[in-house]
Amino acid sequence: MPQDIVPIRGGGIINSSLPFSPGIRAGDYVFVSGMASADENGVIIHDEFENEARRTYENLGRVLRGAGLDFDRVVQVRCYLQRQEDWDAHNRIYREFFSEPFPARTTLVGCLGDLVKYEVDCIAYAGATTA
């Protein structure tokens, strides 16, 4: 991997045996892989939607903090919902972690199968901050 592309690790960030990096810093941007309701070893924790969603954002936050960032540096978010019925809860919980001006966002519904109820990935702008 080139020296200006750095994986984000440590600090309670998911350490999965699957072939992906939870986060990658490339220049001024941090790309966070799809996070879900999982423990530090990547084992899925099944729960009701709201608990899974909050755990998902906690995992996302760990990767951002590992890069020296927080949610206010996120510029794009992609959300994946298992069920349309969770749309309102998704938006309510999203507002617990993001505020005006909200990042650009795409939400896909009905695309997760039975593995998890919610998944989120994002891109954050690091600018002159340090990891």
CSV table of N, CA and C in Angstrom, one decimal:
chain,number,residue,atom,x,y,z
A,1,MET,N,0.8,-1.2,0.0
A,1,MET,CA,0.0,0.0,0.0
A,1,MET,C,0.9,1.2,0.0
A,2,PRO,N,0.6,2.2,-0.8
A,2,PRO,CA,1.4,3.5,-0.8
A,2,PRO,C,1.4,4.1,0.5
A,3,GLN,N,2.5,4.9,0.8
A,3,GLN,CA,2.7,5.5,2.1
A,3,GLN,C,1.6,6.5,2.5
A,4,ASP,N,1.0,7.1,1.4
A,4,ASP,CA,0.0,8.2,1.7
A,4,ASP,C,-1.4,7.6,1.8
A,5,ILE,N,-1.5,6.3,1.8
A,5,ILE,CA,-2.8,5.6,2.1
A,5,ILE,C,-2.6,4.7,3.3
A,6,VAL,N,-3.3,5.1,4.4
A,6,VAL,CA,-3.0,4.5,5.7
A,6,VAL,C,-4.3,3.9,6.3
A,7,PRO,N,-4.2,2.6,6.7
A,7,PRO,CA,-5.3,1.9,7.3
A,7,PRO,C,-5.5,2.5,8.8
A,8,ILE,N,-6.8,2.6,9.2
A,8,ILE,CA,-7.1,3.0,10.5
A,8,ILE,C,-7.4,1.8,11.4
A,9,ARG,N,-6.6,1.7,12.5
A,9,ARG,CA,-6.7,0.5,13.4
A,9,ARG,C,-6.6,0.9,14.8
A,10,GLY,N,-7.0,0.0,15.7
A,10,GLY,CA,-6.8,0.2,17.1
A,10,GLY,C,-8.0,0.9,17.8
A,11,GLY,N,-7.9,1.1,19.1
A,11,GLY,CA,-8.9,1.9,19.8
A,11,GLY,C,-10.3,1.3,19.8
A,12,GLY,N,-10.5,0.0,19.8
A,12,GLY,CA,-11.8,-0.6,19.8
A,12,GLY,C,-12.4,-0.8,18.5
A,13,ILE,N,-11.7,-0.4,17.4
A,13,ILE,CA,-12.2,-0.6,16.1
A,13,ILE,C,-12.3,-2.1,15.7
A,14,ILE,N,-13.3,-2.4,15.0
A,14,ILE,CA,-13.6,-3.8,14.6
A,14,ILE,C,-12.3,-4.4,14.0
A,15,ASN,N,-12.0,-5.6,14.4
A,15,ASN,CA,-10.8,-6.3,13.9
A,15,ASN,C,-11.4,-7.6,13.4
A,16,SER,N,-11.9,-7.6,12.2
A,16,SER,CA,-12.5,-8.7,11.5
A,16,SER,C,-11.5,-9.6,10.8
A,17,SER,N,-11.9,-10.9,10.7
A,17,SER,CA,-11.0,-11.8,9.9
A,17,SER,C,-11.4,-11.6,8.4
A,18,LEU,N,-12.4,-10.8,8.1
A,18,LEU,CA,-12.8,-10.6,6.7
A,18,LEU,C,-11.8,-9.7,6.0
A,19,PRO,N,-11.7,-9.8,4.7
A,19,PRO,CA,-10.6,-9.0,3.9
A,19,PRO,C,-11.1,-7.6,3.6
A,20,PHE,N,-11.1,-6.8,4.7
A,20,PHE,CA,-11.4,-5.3,4.5
A,20,PHE,C,-10.7,-4.6,5.6
A,21,SER,N,-10.5,-3.3,5.4
A,21,SER,CA,-10.0,-2.4,6.4
A,21,SER,C,-11.2,-1.6,6.9
A,22,PRO,N,-11.4,-1.5,8.2
A,22,PRO,CA,-12.5,-0.7,8.7
A,22,PRO,C,-12.5,0.8,8.2
A,23,GLY,N,-11.3,1.3,8.1
A,23,GLY,CA,-11.1,2.7,7.6
A,23,GLY,C,-9.8,2.8,6.9
A,24,ILE,N,-9.7,3.7,5.9
A,24,ILE,CA,-8.5,4.0,5.2
A,24,ILE,C,-8.4,5.6,5.1
A,25,ARG,N,-7.3,6.1,5.4
A,25,ARG,CA,-7.0,7.5,5.2
A,25,ARG,C,-6.2,7.6,3.9
A,26,ALA,N,-6.7,8.4,2.9
A,26,ALA,CA,-6.1,8.6,1.7
A,26,ALA,C,-6.0,10.1,1.5
A,27,GLY,N,-4.9,10.7,1.7
A,27,GLY,CA,-4.8,12.2,1.5
A,27,GLY,C,-5.6,12.9,2.6
A,28,ASP,N,-6.5,13.8,2.1
A,28,ASP,CA,-7.4,14.5,3.0
A,28,ASP,C,-8.7,13.8,3.4
A,29,TYR,N,-8.9,12.6,2.9
A,29,TYR,CA,-10.1,11.9,3.2
A,29,TYR,C,-10.0,10.6,3.9
A,30,VAL,N,-11.0,10.3,4.7
A,30,VAL,CA,-11.0,9.0,5.4
A,30,VAL,C,-12.3,8.3,4.9
A,31,PHE,N,-12.1,7.1,4.4
A,31,PHE,CA,-13.1,6.2,3.9
A,31,PHE,C,-13.4,5.1,4.9
A,32,VAL,N,-14.6,5.1,5.4
A,32,VAL,CA,-15.0,4.1,6.5
A,32,VAL,C,-15.9,3.0,5.8
A,33,SER,N,-15.4,1.8,6.0
A,33,SER,CA,-16.2,0.7,5.4
A,33,SER,C,-17.5,0.5,6.1
A,34,GLY,N,-18.4,-0.3,5.5
A,34,GLY,CA,-19.7,-0.5,6.1
A,34,GLY,C,-19.6,-1.0,7.5
A,35,MET,N,-20.1,-0.3,8.4
A,35,MET,CA,-20.2,-0.7,9.8
A,35,MET,C,-21.6,-1.2,10.1
A,36,ALA,N,-21.7,-2.1,11.1
A,36,ALA,CA,-23.0,-2.7,11.4
A,36,ALA,C,-22.9,-3.0,12.9
A,37,SER,N,-23.9,-3.6,13.4
A,37,SER,CA,-24.0,-4.0,14.8
A,37,SER,C,-23.2,-5.2,15.1
A,38,ALA,N,-21.9,-4.9,15.5
A,38,ALA,CA,-20.9,-6.0,15.7
A,38,ALA,C,-20.0,-5.7,16.8
A,39,ASP,N,-19.4,-6.7,17.4
A,39,ASP,CA,-18.4,-6.5,18.4
A,39,ASP,C,-17.0,-6.2,17.8
A,40,GLU,N,-16.0,-6.1,18.7
A,40,GLU,CA,-14.7,-5.7,18.2
A,40,GLU,C,-14.1,-6.8,17.3
A,41,ASN,N,-14.6,-8.0,17.3
A,41,ASN,CA,-14.1,-9.1,16.5
A,41,ASN,C,-14.9,-9.3,15.2
A,42,GLY,N,-15.9,-8.4,15.0
A,42,GLY,CA,-16.7,-8.4,13.8
A,42,GLY,C,-17.8,-9.4,13.9
A,43,VAL,N,-18.1,-9.9,15.1
A,43,VAL,CA,-19.2,-10.8,15.3
A,43,VAL,C,-20.5,-10.0,15.4
A,44,ILE,N,-21.5,-10.3,14.5
A,44,ILE,CA,-22.7,-9.6,14.4
A,44,ILE,C,-23.5,-9.7,15.8
A,45,ILE,N,-24.0,-8.6,16.3
A,45,ILE,CA,-24.9,-8.6,17.5
A,45,ILE,C,-26.3,-8.3,17.0
A,46,HIS,N,-27.2,-9.3,17.0
A,46,HIS,CA,-28.6,-9.2,16.6
A,46,HIS,C,-29.3,-8.5,17.8
A,47,ASP,N,-30.2,-7.6,17.4
A,47,ASP,CA,-30.9,-6.8,18.4
A,47,ASP,C,-32.1,-6.2,17.7
A,48,GLU,N,-32.9,-5.4,18.4
A,48,GLU,CA,-34.0,-4.7,17.8
A,48,GLU,C,-33.3,-3.5,17.0
A,49,PHE,N,-34.0,-3.0,16.0
A,49,PHE,CA,-33.5,-2.1,15.1
A,49,PHE,C,-32.7,-0.9,15.7
A,50,GLU,N,-33.4,-0.2,16.7
A,50,GLU,CA,-32.8,1.0,17.3
A,50,GLU,C,-31.4,0.7,18.0
A,51,ASN,N,-31.3,-0.5,18.6
A,51,ASN,CA,-30.1,-0.9,19.3
A,51,ASN,C,-29.0,-1.2,18.2
A,52,GLU,N,-29.4,-1.9,17.2
A,52,GLU,CA,-28.4,-2.2,16.1
A,52,GLU,C,-28.0,-0.9,15.5
A,53,ALA,N,-28.9,0.0,15.2
A,53,ALA,CA,-28.5,1.3,14.6
A,53,ALA,C,-27.5,2.1,15.5
A,54,ARG,N,-27.8,2.2,16.7
A,54,ARG,CA,-26.9,2.9,17.6
A,54,ARG,C,-25.5,2.3,17.7
A,55,ARG,N,-25.5,0.9,17.8
A,55,ARG,CA,-24.2,0.2,17.8
A,55,ARG,C,-23.5,0.4,16.5
A,56,THR,N,-24.2,0.5,15.4
A,56,THR,CA,-23.5,0.7,14.1
A,56,THR,C,-22.8,2.1,14.2
A,57,TYR,N,-23.5,3.1,14.6
A,57,TYR,CA,-22.9,4.5,14.7
A,57,TYR,C,-21.7,4.5,15.7
A,58,GLU,N,-21.8,3.8,16.8
A,58,GLU,CA,-20.7,3.7,17.8
A,58,GLU,C,-19.5,3.1,17.1
A,59,ASN,N,-19.7,2.0,16.3
A,59,ASN,CA,-18.6,1.5,15.5
A,59,ASN,C,-18.0,2.4,14.5
A,60,LEU,N,-18.9,3.1,13.8
A,60,LEU,CA,-18.5,4.2,12.9
A,60,LEU,C,-17.6,5.2,13.6
A,61,GLY,N,-18.1,5.7,14.7
A,61,GLY,CA,-17.4,6.7,15.5
A,61,GLY,C,-16.0,6.2,16.0
A,62,ARG,N,-15.9,5.0,16.3
A,62,ARG,CA,-14.5,4.5,16.7
A,62,ARG,C,-13.5,4.6,15.5
A,63,VAL,N,-14.0,4.3,14.3
A,63,VAL,CA,-13.1,4.4,13.2
A,63,VAL,C,-12.8,5.9,13.0
A,64,LEU,N,-13.8,6.8,13.0
A,64,LEU,CA,-13.5,8.2,12.8
A,64,LEU,C,-12.5,8.7,13.9
A,65,ARG,N,-12.7,8.4,15.2
A,65,ARG,CA,-11.8,8.8,16.2
A,65,ARG,C,-10.4,8.2,16.0
A,66,GLY,N,-10.3,7.0,15.5
A,66,GLY,CA,-9.0,6.4,15.2
A,66,GLY,C,-8.3,7.2,14.1
A,67,ALA,N,-9.0,8.0,13.3
A,67,ALA,CA,-8.4,8.8,12.3
A,67,ALA,C,-8.3,10.3,12.8
A,68,GLY,N,-8.6,10.5,14.1
A,68,GLY,CA,-8.5,11.8,14.7
A,68,GLY,C,-9.7,12.7,14.3
A,69,LEU,N,-10.8,12.1,13.9
A,69,LEU,CA,-12.0,12.9,13.5
A,69,LEU,C,-13.2,12.6,14.3
A,70,ASP,N,-14.3,13.3,14.0
A,70,ASP,CA,-15.5,13.0,14.6
A,70,ASP,C,-16.6,13.1,13.6
A,71,PHE,N,-17.9,12.9,14.0
A,71,PHE,CA,-19.0,13.0,13.0
A,71,PHE,C,-19.1,14.3,12.3
A,72,ASP,N,-18.7,15.4,12.9
A,72,ASP,CA,-18.8,16.7,12.2
A,72,ASP,C,-17.9,16.8,11.0
A,73,ARG,N,-17.0,15.9,10.8
A,73,ARG,CA,-16.1,15.9,9.6
A,73,ARG,C,-16.6,15.0,8.5
A,74,VAL,N,-17.7,14.3,8.7
A,74,VAL,CA,-18.3,13.4,7.7
A,74,VAL,C,-19.0,14.3,6.6
A,75,VAL,N,-18.6,14.0,5.3
A,75,VAL,CA,-19.2,14.7,4.2
A,75,VAL,C,-20.2,13.9,3.4
A,76,GLN,N,-20.1,12.5,3.5
A,76,GLN,CA,-21.0,11.7,2.7
A,76,GLN,C,-21.3,10.4,3.6
A,77,VAL,N,-22.6,10.0,3.6
A,77,VAL,CA,-23.0,8.9,4.3
A,77,VAL,C,-23.9,8.0,3.4
A,78,ARG,N,-23.7,6.7,3.4
A,78,ARG,CA,-24.6,5.8,2.8
A,78,ARG,C,-25.1,4.8,3.9
A,79,CYS,N,-26.5,4.8,3.9
A,79,CYS,CA,-27.2,4.0,4.9
A,79,CYS,C,-27.9,2.9,4.2
A,80,TYR,N,-27.9,1.7,4.8
A,80,TYR,CA,-28.6,0.5,4.2
A,80,TYR,C,-29.5,0.0,5.3
A,81,LEU,N,-30.8,0.0,4.9
A,81,LEU,CA,-31.9,-0.5,5.8
A,81,LEU,C,-32.4,-1.8,5.3
A,82,GLN,N,-32.6,-2.8,6.2
A,82,GLN,CA,-33.2,-4.0,5.8
A,82,GLN,C,-34.7,-3.9,5.5
A,83,ARG,N,-35.4,-3.0,6.3
A,83,ARG,CA,-36.8,-2.9,6.2
A,83,ARG,C,-37.3,-1.4,6.1
A,84,GLN,N,-38.2,-1.2,5.2
A,84,GLN,CA,-38.8,0.2,5.1
A,84,GLN,C,-39.5,0.6,6.4
A,85,GLU,N,-40.0,-0.3,7.2
A,85,GLU,CA,-40.7,0.0,8.4
A,85,GLU,C,-39.8,0.7,9.4
A,86,ASP,N,-38.5,0.6,9.2
A,86,ASP,CA,-37.5,1.3,10.1
A,86,ASP,C,-37.1,2.7,9.7
A,87,TRP,N,-37.7,3.2,8.6
A,87,TRP,CA,-37.3,4.5,8.1
A,87,TRP,C,-37.3,5.6,9.1
A,88,ASP,N,-38.4,5.7,9.8
A,88,ASP,CA,-38.5,6.8,10.8
A,88,ASP,C,-37.5,6.7,11.9
A,89,ALA,N,-37.3,5.5,12.4
A,89,ALA,CA,-36.3,5.3,13.5
A,89,ALA,C,-34.9,5.6,12.9
A,90,HIS,N,-34.7,5.2,11.7
A,90,HIS,CA,-33.4,5.5,11.1
A,90,HIS,C,-33.1,7.0,11.1
A,91,ASN,N,-34.1,7.8,10.6
A,91,ASN,CA,-33.9,9.2,10.6
A,91,ASN,C,-33.7,9.8,12.0
A,92,ARG,N,-34.5,9.3,12.9
A,92,ARG,CA,-34.4,9.8,14.3
A,92,ARG,C,-33.0,9.6,14.9
A,93,ILE,N,-32.5,8.3,14.7
A,93,ILE,CA,-31.2,8.0,15.3
A,93,ILE,C,-30.1,8.6,14.5
A,94,TYR,N,-30.2,8.8,13.2
A,94,TYR,CA,-29.2,9.5,12.4
A,94,TYR,C,-29.0,10.9,13.0
A,95,ARG,N,-30.1,11.6,13.4
A,95,ARG,CA,-30.0,12.9,14.0
A,95,ARG,C,-29.3,13.0,15.3
A,96,GLU,N,-29.1,11.8,16.0
A,96,GLU,CA,-28.4,11.8,17.2
A,96,GLU,C,-26.9,11.9,17.0
A,97,PHE,N,-26.5,11.6,15.8
A,97,PHE,CA,-25.0,11.5,15.5
A,97,PHE,C,-24.6,12.6,14.5
A,98,PHE,N,-25.6,13.1,13.7
A,98,PHE,CA,-25.3,14.2,12.7
A,98,PHE,C,-26.2,15.3,12.9
A,99,SER,N,-25.7,16.6,12.6
A,99,SER,CA,-26.5,17.8,12.7
A,99,SER,C,-26.3,18.7,11.5
A,100,GLU,N,-27.0,19.7,11.5
A,100,GLU,CA,-26.8,20.7,10.4
A,100,GLU,C,-25.4,21.3,10.3
A,101,PRO,N,-24.8,21.5,9.2
A,101,PRO,CA,-25.3,21.0,7.9
A,101,PRO,C,-25.1,19.5,7.8
A,102,PHE,N,-26.1,18.8,7.5
A,102,PHE,CA,-26.0,17.3,7.3
A,102,PHE,C,-25.1,16.9,6.2
A,103,PRO,N,-24.4,15.8,6.3
A,103,PRO,CA,-23.6,15.3,5.2
A,103,PRO,C,-24.5,14.9,4.0
A,104,ALA,N,-24.0,14.8,2.8
A,104,ALA,CA,-24.7,14.3,1.7
A,104,ALA,C,-25.0,12.8,2.1
A,105,ARG,N,-26.2,12.3,1.7
A,105,ARG,CA,-26.6,11.0,2.1
A,105,ARG,C,-27.4,10.3,1.1
A,106,THR,N,-27.2,9.0,1.0
A,106,THR,CA,-28.0,8.0,0.2
A,106,THR,C,-28.4,7.0,1.2
A,107,THR,N,-29.7,6.6,1.0
A,107,THR,CA,-30.3,5.5,1.8
A,107,THR,C,-30.9,4.5,0.9
A,108,LEU,N,-30.4,3.2,1.1
A,108,LEU,CA,-31.0,2.1,0.3
A,108,LEU,C,-31.8,1.2,1.2
A,109,VAL,N,-32.9,0.8,0.7
A,109,VAL,CA,-33.8,0.0,1.6
A,109,VAL,C,-34.0,-1.4,0.9
A,110,GLY,N,-34.1,-2.4,1.7
A,110,GLY,CA,-34.3,-3.8,1.3
A,110,GLY,C,-33.2,-4.5,0.6
A,111,CYS,N,-32.0,-4.1,1.1
A,111,CYS,CA,-30.8,-4.6,0.4
A,111,CYS,C,-29.9,-5.5,1.3
A,112,LEU,N,-30.2,-5.7,2.5
A,112,LEU,CA,-29.3,-6.4,3.5
A,112,LEU,C,-29.6,-7.9,3.7
A,113,GLY,N,-30.7,-8.4,3.2
A,113,GLY,CA,-31.0,-9.8,3.5
A,113,GLY,C,-31.3,-9.9,5.0
A,114,ASP,N,-30.8,-11.1,5.6
A,114,ASP,CA,-31.1,-11.4,7.0
A,114,ASP,C,-29.9,-11.2,7.9
A,115,LEU,N,-28.8,-10.7,7.3
A,115,LEU,CA,-27.6,-10.7,8.2
A,115,LEU,C,-27.6,-9.6,9.2
A,116,VAL,N,-28.0,-8.4,8.9
A,116,VAL,CA,-28.1,-7.3,9.8
A,116,VAL,C,-29.3,-6.4,9.4
A,117,LYS,N,-29.8,-5.6,10.3
A,117,LYS,CA,-30.9,-4.7,10.0
A,117,LYS,C,-30.5,-3.4,9.5
A,118,TYR,N,-29.2,-3.0,9.7
A,118,TYR,CA,-28.7,-1.7,9.4
A,118,TYR,C,-27.2,-1.7,9.1
A,119,GLU,N,-26.8,-0.9,8.2
A,119,GLU,CA,-25.3,-0.8,7.9
A,119,GLU,C,-25.1,0.6,7.4
A,120,VAL,N,-23.9,1.2,7.7
A,120,VAL,CA,-23.6,2.5,7.3
A,120,VAL,C,-22.1,2.6,6.9
A,121,ASP,N,-21.8,3.3,5.8
A,121,ASP,CA,-20.4,3.6,5.5
A,121,ASP,C,-20.4,5.1,5.3
A,122,CYS,N,-19.2,5.7,5.2
A,122,CYS,CA,-19.1,7.1,5.1
A,122,CYS,C,-17.7,7.6,4.6
A,123,ILE,N,-17.7,8.8,4.2
A,123,ILE,CA,-16.4,9.5,3.8
A,123,ILE,C,-16.3,10.7,4.7
A,124,ALA,N,-15.2,10.9,5.3
A,124,ALA,CA,-15.0,12.1,6.1
A,124,ALA,C,-13.8,12.9,5.5
A,125,TYR,N,-13.9,14.2,5.7
A,125,TYR,CA,-12.8,15.1,5.3
A,125,TYR,C,-11.9,15.4,6.4
A,126,ALA,N,-10.6,15.0,6.3
A,126,ALA,CA,-9.6,15.2,7.3
A,126,ALA,C,-8.9,16.5,7.2
A,127,GLY,N,-8.8,17.0,5.9
A,127,GLY,CA,-8.1,18.3,5.7
A,127,GLY,C,-6.7,18.3,6.4
A,128,ALA,N,-6.5,19.3,7.2
A,128,ALA,CA,-5.2,19.5,7.8
A,128,ALA,C,-5.1,18.8,9.2
A,129,THR,N,-6.1,18.0,9.6
A,129,THR,CA,-6.1,17.3,10.8
A,129,THR,C,-5.1,16.2,10.8
A,130,THR,N,-4.6,15.7,11.9
A,130,THR,CA,-3.6,14.6,11.9
A,130,THR,C,-4.3,13.4,12.5
A,131,ALA,N,-3.8,12.2,12.1
A,131,ALA,CA,-4.4,11.0,12.6
A,131,ALA,C,-3.6,10.6,13.9
